[in-house]
Short mmCIF file of C-alpha atoms in Angstrom, two decimals:
data_model
loop_
_atom_site.label_atom_id
_atom_site.label_comp_id
_atom_site.label_asym_id
_atom_site.label_seq_id
_atom_site.Cartn_x
_atom_site.Cartn_y
_atom_site.Cartn_z
CA UNK A 1138 126.00 70.50 8.68
CA UNK A 1139 126.68 73.90 9.85
CA UNK A 1140 128.26 75.05 6.61
CA UNK A 1141 124.97 73.97 4.79
CA UNK A 1142 122.83 76.04 7.36
CA UNK A 1143 125.08 79.10 6.73
CA UNK A 1144 124.71 78.68 2.92
CA UNK A 1145 120.97 78.48 3.56
CA UNK A 1146 120.87 81.64 5.61
CA UNK A 1147 123.08 83.55 2.99
CA UNK A 1148 120.79 82.48 0.24
CA UNK A 1149 117.57 83.53 2.12
CA UNK A 1150 119.16 86.87 3.01
CA UNK A 1151 119.99 87.57 -0.70
CA UNK A 1152 117.20 85.95 -2.63
CA UNK A 1153 114.13 88.21 -1.83
CA UNK A 1154 115.82 91.50 -2.96
CA UNK A 1155 117.71 90.05 -6.03
CA UNK A 1156 115.11 87.39 -7.34
CA UNK A 1157 111.90 89.20 -6.66
CA UNK A 1158 112.91 92.62 -7.93
CA UNK A 1159 113.97 91.01 -11.15
CA UNK A 1160 110.61 89.22 -11.21
CA UNK A 1161 108.67 92.38 -10.55
CA UNK A 1162 110.57 94.05 -13.33
CA UNK A 1163 109.71 91.45 -15.92
CA UNK A 1164 106.07 91.04 -14.91
CA UNK A 1165 105.54 94.81 -14.34
CA UNK A 1166 107.06 95.62 -17.76
CA UNK A 1167 104.80 93.14 -19.58
CA UNK A 1168 101.64 94.23 -17.80
CA UNK A 1169 102.19 98.06 -17.51
CA UNK A 1170 103.70 98.60 -20.90
CA UNK A 1171 105.55 101.28 -19.47
CA UNK A 1172 109.11 101.99 -18.17
CA UNK A 1173 108.82 100.13 -14.94
CA UNK A 1174 112.04 101.70 -13.59
CA UNK A 1175 110.33 105.12 -13.29
CA UNK A 1176 110.20 106.23 -9.64
CA UNK A 1177 106.34 105.92 -9.35
CA UNK A 1178 106.55 102.24 -10.03
CA UNK A 1179 109.47 101.59 -7.91
CA UNK A 1180 108.37 103.62 -4.88
CA UNK A 1181 105.90 101.07 -3.43
CA UNK A 1182 108.64 98.49 -3.14
CA UNK A 1183 111.22 100.67 -1.40
CA UNK A 1184 109.64 100.43 2.03
CA UNK A 1185 109.02 96.77 1.79
CA UNK A 1186 112.78 95.96 0.74
CA UNK A 1187 114.21 98.23 3.43
CA UNK A 1188 112.07 96.74 5.94
CA UNK A 1189 113.12 93.10 4.71
CA UNK A 1190 116.84 94.29 5.17
CA UNK A 1191 116.14 95.56 8.56
CA UNK A 1192 114.36 92.46 9.78
CA UNK A 1193 117.03 90.12 8.53
CA UNK A 1194 119.80 92.31 10.04
CA UNK A 1195 117.98 92.34 13.32
CA UNK A 1196 117.68 88.52 13.13
CA UNK A 1197 121.31 88.12 12.17
CA UNK A 1198 122.40 90.41 15.01
CA UNK A 1199 120.36 88.78 17.60
CA UNK A 1200 120.48 85.08 16.96
CA UNK A 1201 123.26 82.88 18.26
CA UNK A 1202 122.00 79.45 16.91
CA UNK A 1203 122.51 78.93 13.20
CA UNK A 1204 119.65 76.48 12.96
CA UNK A 1205 117.24 79.13 14.51
CA UNK A 1206 118.57 81.84 12.31
CA UNK A 1207 118.07 79.71 9.10
CA UNK A 1208 114.41 78.97 10.23
CA UNK A 1209 113.65 82.58 11.05
CA UNK A 1210 115.14 84.05 7.95
CA UNK A 1211 113.15 81.71 5.78
CA UNK A 1212 110.09 82.67 7.53
CA UNK A 1213 110.80 86.29 6.98
CA UNK A 1214 111.61 85.71 3.44
CA UNK A 1215 108.34 83.89 2.94
CA UNK A 1216 106.44 86.68 4.60
CA UNK A 1217 107.96 89.37 2.54
CA UNK A 1218 107.42 87.41 -0.71
CA UNK A 1219 103.80 87.44 0.10
CA UNK A 1220 103.69 91.20 0.97
CA UNK A 1221 105.58 91.96 -2.09
CA UNK A 1222 103.39 89.95 -4.34
CA UNK A 1223 100.31 91.80 -2.60
CA UNK A 1224 101.87 95.09 -3.37
CA UNK A 1225 102.82 94.29 -6.89
CA UNK A 1226 99.29 93.00 -7.69
CA UNK A 1227 97.76 96.20 -6.15
CA UNK A 1228 100.07 98.42 -8.01
CA UNK A 1229 99.63 96.77 -11.27
CA UNK A 1230 95.78 96.60 -11.03
CA UNK A 1231 95.60 100.31 -9.90
CA UNK A 1232 97.87 101.40 -12.83
CA UNK A 1233 95.75 99.28 -15.38
CA UNK A 1234 92.48 100.72 -14.20
CA UNK A 1235 93.60 104.35 -14.32
CA UNK A 1236 95.58 104.20 -17.50
CA UNK A 1237 93.55 101.88 -19.75
#
């Protein structure tokens, strides 16, 4: 139904920034053994999160078909999850090699 598709779109639009930021905090805190909220740890993710919001806003503003919007936002979310994982892995690896 259309109501279900709308709920999927809302979930996808919100899940990346909320869930993955929390996951990065937990994993980063355990691996870095440092205050993960320091700006040098958060900075690599600001551009990725802002780009995600911009991409999903652009999709929301330009799509008229809710089914297409749901499919496109799910694809964008998957892409940004992969990018975020790559940035997290690179940041943690570089931190561990320079500080230990």
